[in-house]
PDB file of C-alpha atoms and ligand atoms in Angstrom:
ATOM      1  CA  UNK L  20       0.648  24.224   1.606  1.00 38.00           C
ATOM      2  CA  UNK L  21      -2.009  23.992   4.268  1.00 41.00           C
ATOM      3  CA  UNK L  22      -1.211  21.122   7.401  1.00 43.00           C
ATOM      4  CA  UNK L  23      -2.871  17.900   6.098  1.00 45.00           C
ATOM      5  CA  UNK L  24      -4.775  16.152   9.011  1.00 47.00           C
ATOM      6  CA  UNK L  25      -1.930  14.524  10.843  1.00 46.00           C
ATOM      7  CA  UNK L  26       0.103  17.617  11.490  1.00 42.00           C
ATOM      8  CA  UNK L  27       0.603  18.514  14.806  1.00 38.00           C
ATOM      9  CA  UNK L  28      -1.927  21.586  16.723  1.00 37.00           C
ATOM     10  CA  UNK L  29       0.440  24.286  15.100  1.00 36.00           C
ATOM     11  CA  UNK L  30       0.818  22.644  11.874  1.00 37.00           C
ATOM     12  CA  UNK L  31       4.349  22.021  12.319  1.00 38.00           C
ATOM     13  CA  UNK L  32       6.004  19.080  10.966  1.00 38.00           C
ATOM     14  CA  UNK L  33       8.523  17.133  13.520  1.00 36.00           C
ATOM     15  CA  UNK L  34      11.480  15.958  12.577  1.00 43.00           C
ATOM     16  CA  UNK L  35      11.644  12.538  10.153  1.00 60.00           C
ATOM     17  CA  UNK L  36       8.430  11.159   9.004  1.00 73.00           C
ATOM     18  CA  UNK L  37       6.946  11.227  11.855  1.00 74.00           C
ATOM     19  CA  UNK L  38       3.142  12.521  12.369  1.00 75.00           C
ATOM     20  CA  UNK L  39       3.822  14.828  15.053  1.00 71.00           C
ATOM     21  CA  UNK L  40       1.822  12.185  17.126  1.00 77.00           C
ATOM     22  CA  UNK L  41       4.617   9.841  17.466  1.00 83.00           C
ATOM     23  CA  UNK L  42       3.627   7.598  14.860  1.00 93.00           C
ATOM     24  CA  UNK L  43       5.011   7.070  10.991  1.00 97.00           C
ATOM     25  CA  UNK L  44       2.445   6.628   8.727  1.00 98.00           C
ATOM     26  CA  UNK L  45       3.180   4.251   5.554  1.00 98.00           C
ATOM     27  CA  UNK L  46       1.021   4.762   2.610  1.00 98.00           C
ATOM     28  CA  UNK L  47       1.087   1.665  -0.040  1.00 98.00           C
ATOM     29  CA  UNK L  48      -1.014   1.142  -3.427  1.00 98.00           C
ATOM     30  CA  UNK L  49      -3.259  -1.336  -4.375  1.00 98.00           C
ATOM     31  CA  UNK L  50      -2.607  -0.722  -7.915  1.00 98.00           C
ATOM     32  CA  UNK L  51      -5.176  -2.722 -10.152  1.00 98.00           C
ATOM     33  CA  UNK L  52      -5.463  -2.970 -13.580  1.00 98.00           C
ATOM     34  CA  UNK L  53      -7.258  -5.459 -16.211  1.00 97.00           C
ATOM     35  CA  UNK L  54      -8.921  -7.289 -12.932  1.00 98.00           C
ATOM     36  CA  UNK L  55      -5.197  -7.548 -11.321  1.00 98.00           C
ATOM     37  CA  UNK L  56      -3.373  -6.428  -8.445  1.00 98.00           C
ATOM     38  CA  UNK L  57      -0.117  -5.905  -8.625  1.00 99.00           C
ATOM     39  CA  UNK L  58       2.508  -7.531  -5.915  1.00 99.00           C
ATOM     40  CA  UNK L  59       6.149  -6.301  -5.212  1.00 98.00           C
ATOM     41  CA  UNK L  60       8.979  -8.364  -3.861  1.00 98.00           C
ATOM     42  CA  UNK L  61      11.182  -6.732  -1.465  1.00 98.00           C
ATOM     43  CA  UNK L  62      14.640  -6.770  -1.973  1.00 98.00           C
ATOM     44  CA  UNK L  63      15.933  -5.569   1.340  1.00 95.00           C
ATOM     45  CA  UNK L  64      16.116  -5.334   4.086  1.00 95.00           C
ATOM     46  CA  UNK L  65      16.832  -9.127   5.139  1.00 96.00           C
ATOM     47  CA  UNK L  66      14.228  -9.719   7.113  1.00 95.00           C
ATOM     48  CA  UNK L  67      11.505  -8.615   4.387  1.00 95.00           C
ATOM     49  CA  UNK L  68      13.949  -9.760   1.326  1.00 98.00           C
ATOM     50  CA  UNK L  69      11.545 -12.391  -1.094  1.00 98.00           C
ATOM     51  CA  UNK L  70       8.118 -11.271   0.728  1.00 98.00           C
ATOM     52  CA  UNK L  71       5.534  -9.267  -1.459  1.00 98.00           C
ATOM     53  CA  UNK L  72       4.177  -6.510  -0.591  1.00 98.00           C
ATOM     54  CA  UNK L  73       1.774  -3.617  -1.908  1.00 98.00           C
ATOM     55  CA  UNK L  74       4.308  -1.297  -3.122  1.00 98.00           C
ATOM     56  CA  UNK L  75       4.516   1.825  -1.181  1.00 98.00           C
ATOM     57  CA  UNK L  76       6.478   4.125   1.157  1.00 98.00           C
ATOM     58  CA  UNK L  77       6.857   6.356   4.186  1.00 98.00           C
ATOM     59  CA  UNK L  78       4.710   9.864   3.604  1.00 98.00           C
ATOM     60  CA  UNK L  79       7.362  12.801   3.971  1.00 97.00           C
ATOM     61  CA  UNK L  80       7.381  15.727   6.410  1.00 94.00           C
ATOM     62  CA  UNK L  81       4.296  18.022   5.141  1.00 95.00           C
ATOM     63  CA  UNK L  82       3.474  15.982   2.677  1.00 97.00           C
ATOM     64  CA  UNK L  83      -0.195  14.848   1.550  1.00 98.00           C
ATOM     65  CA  UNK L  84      -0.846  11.070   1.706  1.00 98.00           C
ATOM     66  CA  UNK L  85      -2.089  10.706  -1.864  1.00 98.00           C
ATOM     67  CA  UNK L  86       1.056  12.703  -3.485  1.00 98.00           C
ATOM     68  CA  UNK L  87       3.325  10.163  -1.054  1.00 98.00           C
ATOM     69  CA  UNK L  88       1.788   7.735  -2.698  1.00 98.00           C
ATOM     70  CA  UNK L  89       2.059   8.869  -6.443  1.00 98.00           C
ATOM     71  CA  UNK L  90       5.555   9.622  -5.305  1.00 98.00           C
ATOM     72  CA  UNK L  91       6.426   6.285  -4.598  1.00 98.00           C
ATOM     73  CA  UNK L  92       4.844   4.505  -7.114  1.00 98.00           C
ATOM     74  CA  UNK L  93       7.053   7.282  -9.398  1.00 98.00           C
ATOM     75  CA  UNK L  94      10.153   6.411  -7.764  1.00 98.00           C
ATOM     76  CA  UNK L  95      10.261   2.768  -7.364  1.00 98.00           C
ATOM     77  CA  UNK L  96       8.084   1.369 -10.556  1.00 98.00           C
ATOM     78  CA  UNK L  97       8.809   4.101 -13.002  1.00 98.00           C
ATOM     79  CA  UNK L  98       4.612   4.672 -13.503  1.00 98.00           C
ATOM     80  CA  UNK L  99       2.178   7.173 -13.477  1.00 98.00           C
ATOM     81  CA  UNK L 100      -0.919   6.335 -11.117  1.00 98.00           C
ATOM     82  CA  UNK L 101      -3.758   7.880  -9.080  1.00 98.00           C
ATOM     83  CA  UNK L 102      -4.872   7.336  -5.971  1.00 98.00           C
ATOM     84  CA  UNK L 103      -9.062   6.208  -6.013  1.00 98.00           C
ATOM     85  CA  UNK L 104     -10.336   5.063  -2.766  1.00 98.00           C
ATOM     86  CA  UNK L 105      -8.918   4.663   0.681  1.00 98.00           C
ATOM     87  CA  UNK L 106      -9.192   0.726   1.996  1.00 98.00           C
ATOM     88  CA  UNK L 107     -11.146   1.069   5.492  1.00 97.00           C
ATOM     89  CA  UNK L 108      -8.137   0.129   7.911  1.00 97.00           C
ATOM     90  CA  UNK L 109      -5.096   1.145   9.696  1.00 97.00           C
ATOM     91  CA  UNK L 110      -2.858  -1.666  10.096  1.00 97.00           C
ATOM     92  CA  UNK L 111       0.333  -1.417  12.190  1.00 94.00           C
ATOM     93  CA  UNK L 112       3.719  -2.323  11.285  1.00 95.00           C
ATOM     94  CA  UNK L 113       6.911  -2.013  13.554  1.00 91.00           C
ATOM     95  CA  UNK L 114       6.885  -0.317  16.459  1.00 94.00           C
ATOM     96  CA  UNK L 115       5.648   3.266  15.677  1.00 96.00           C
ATOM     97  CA  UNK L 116       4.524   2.973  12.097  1.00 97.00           C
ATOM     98  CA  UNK L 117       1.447   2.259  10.584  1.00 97.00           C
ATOM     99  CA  UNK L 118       0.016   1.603   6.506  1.00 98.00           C
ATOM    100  CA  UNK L 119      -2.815   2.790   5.214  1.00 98.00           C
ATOM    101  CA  UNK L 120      -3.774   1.738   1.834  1.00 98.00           C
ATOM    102  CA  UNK L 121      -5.675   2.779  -1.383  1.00 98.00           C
ATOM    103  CA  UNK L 122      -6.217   1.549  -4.640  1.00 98.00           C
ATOM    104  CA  UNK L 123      -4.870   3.255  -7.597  1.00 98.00           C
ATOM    105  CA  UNK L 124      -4.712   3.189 -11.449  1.00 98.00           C
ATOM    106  CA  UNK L 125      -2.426   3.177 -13.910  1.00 98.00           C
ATOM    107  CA  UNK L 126      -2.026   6.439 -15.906  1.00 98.00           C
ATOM    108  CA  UNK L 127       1.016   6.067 -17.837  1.00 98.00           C
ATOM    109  CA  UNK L 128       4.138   2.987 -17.944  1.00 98.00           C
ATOM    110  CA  UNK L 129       4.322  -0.522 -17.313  1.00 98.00           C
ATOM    111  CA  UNK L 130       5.529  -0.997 -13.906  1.00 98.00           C
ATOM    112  CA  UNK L 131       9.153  -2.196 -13.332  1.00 98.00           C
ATOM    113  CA  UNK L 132      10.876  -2.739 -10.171  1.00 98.00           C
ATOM    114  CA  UNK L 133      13.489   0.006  -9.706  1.00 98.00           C
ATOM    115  CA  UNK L 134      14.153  -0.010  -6.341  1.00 96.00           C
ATOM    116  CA  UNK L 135      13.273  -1.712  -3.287  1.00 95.00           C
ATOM    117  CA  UNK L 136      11.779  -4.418  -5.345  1.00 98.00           C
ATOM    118  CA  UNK L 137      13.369  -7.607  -7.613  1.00 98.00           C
ATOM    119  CA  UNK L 138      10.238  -8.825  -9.222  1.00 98.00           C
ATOM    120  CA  UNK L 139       6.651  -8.137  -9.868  1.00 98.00           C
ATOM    121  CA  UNK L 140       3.655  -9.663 -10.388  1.00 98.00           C
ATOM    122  CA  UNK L 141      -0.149  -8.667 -11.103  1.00 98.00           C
ATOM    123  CA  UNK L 142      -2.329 -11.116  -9.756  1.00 98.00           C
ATOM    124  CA  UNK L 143      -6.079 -12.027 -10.667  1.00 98.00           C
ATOM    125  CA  UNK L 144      -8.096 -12.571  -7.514  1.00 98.00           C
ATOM    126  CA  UNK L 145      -7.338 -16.740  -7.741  1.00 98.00           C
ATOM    127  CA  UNK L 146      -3.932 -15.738  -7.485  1.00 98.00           C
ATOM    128  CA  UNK L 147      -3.587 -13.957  -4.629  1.00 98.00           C
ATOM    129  CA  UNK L 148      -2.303 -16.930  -2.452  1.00 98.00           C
ATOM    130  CA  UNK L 149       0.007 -17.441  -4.575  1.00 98.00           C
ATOM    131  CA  UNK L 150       2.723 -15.022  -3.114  1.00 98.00           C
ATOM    132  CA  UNK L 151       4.119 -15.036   0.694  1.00 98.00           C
ATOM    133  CA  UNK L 152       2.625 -11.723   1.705  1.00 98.00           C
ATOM    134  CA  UNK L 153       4.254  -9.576   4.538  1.00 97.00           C
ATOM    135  CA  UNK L 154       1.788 -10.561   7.109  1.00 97.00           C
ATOM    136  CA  UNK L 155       1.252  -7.175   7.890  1.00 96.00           C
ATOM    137  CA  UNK L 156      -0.191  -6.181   4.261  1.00 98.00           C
ATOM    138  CA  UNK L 157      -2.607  -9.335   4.513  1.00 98.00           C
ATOM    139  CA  UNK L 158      -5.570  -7.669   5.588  1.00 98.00           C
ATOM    140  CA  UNK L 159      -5.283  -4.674   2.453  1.00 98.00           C
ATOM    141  CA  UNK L 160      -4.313  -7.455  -0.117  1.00 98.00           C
ATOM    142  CA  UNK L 161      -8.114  -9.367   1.214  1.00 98.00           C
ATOM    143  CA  UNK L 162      -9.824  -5.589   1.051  1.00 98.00           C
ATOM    144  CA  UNK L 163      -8.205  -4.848  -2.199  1.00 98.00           C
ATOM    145  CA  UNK L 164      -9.438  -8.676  -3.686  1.00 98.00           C
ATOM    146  CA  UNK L 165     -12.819  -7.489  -2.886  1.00 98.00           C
ATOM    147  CA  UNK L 166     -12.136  -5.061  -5.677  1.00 97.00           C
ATOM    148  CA  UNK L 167     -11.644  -7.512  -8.026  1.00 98.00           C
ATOM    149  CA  UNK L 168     -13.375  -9.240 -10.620  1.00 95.00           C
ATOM    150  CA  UNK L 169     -14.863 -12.502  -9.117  1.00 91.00           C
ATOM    151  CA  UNK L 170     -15.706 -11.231  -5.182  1.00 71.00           C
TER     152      UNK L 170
HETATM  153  O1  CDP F 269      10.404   3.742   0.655  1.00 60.63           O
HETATM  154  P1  CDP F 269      10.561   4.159   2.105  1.00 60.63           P
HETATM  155  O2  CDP F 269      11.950   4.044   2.619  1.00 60.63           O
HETATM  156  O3  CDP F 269       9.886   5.442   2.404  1.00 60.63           O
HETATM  157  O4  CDP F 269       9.693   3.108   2.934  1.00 60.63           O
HETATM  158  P2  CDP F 269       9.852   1.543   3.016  1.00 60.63           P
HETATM  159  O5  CDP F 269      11.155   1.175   3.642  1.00 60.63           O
HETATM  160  O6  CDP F 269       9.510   0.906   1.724  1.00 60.63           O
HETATM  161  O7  CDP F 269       8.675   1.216   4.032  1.00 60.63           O
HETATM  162  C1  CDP F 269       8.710   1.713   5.338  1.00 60.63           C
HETATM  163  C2  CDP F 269       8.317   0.588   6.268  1.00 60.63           C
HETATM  164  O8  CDP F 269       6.997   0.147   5.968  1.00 60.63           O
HETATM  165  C3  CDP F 269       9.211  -0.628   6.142  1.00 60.63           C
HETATM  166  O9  CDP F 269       9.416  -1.166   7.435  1.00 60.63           O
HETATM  167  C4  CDP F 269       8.387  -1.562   5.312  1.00 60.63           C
HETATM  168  O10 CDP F 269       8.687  -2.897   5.596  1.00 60.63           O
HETATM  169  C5  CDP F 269       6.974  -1.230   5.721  1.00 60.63           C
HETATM  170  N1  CDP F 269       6.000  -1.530   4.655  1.00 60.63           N
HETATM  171  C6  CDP F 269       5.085  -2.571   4.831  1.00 60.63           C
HETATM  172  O11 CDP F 269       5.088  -3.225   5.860  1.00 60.63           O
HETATM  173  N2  CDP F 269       4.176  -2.851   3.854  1.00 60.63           N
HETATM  174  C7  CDP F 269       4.157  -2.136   2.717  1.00 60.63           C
HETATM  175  N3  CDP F 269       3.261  -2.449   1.785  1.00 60.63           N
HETATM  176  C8  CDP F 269       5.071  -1.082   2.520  1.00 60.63           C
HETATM  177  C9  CDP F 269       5.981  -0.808   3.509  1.00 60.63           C
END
């Protein structure tokens, strides 16, 4: 249970999500399989509802990164994955929050969008275009195609 690297100088966990530096950091997967990445419509709120997105979530108080990660990918597609390698970035979202992403594998299920999501698709690296991105997951999806066969 040691303080992962975004604890605060005691290793005390503020209240929320937050960091203890203010900031909310959103972890998201760029989950590829058979030279595809998958893409996750949001269902809510509004403003997001019928963009894709990397599917993903806020990291809890004390928890690591990676097992946020794993977590969500649990939670809202029903599958087993694992984390591989952190995509070089930081990219803010709203006010106070930012996403870091890394790929991941599938270890066990078929991915199916149980919550926060009404359809998913894995795209090869063509395809990628082919979905109305949050604008703010742009920059991982063009890391994450780099992973893909074809780049
Ligand atoms: O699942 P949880 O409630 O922890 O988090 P979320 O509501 O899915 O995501 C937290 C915030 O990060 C929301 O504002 C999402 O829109 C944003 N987000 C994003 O911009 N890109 C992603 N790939 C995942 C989340």
């Amino acid at each position: 249970n040691a303080p992962g690297p975004y604890g605060n100088a005691s290793g005390q966990r503020d209240a929320g999500s937050e960091r203890g530096n203010g900031t909310v950091l959103v972890v998201a997967a760029a989950l590829l399989d058979r030279g595809r990445l998958l893409a996750a419509r949001r269902s809510a709120p509004a403003d997001l509802a019928g963009r894709w997105e990397l599917p993903g979530g806020k990291v809890e108080p004390g928890e690591r990164p990676e097992d946020a990660l794993v977590r969500e990918l649990r939670e809202e597609l029903g599958v087993e994955a694992e984390p591989g390698e952190r995509l070089p970035g930081a990219w803010p979202l709203k006010p106070g929050y930012v996403l870091w992403v890394w790929t991941a594998r599938l270890l066990s299920g078929e991915p199916r969008p149980l919550e926060d999501h009404d359809a998913l698709r894995w795209l090869a690296r063509a395809e990628l275009d082919s979905v109305d991105w949050l604008d703010q997951d742009r920059p991982a999806v063009a890391e994450a195609a780099l992973r893909l066969p074809g780049a």
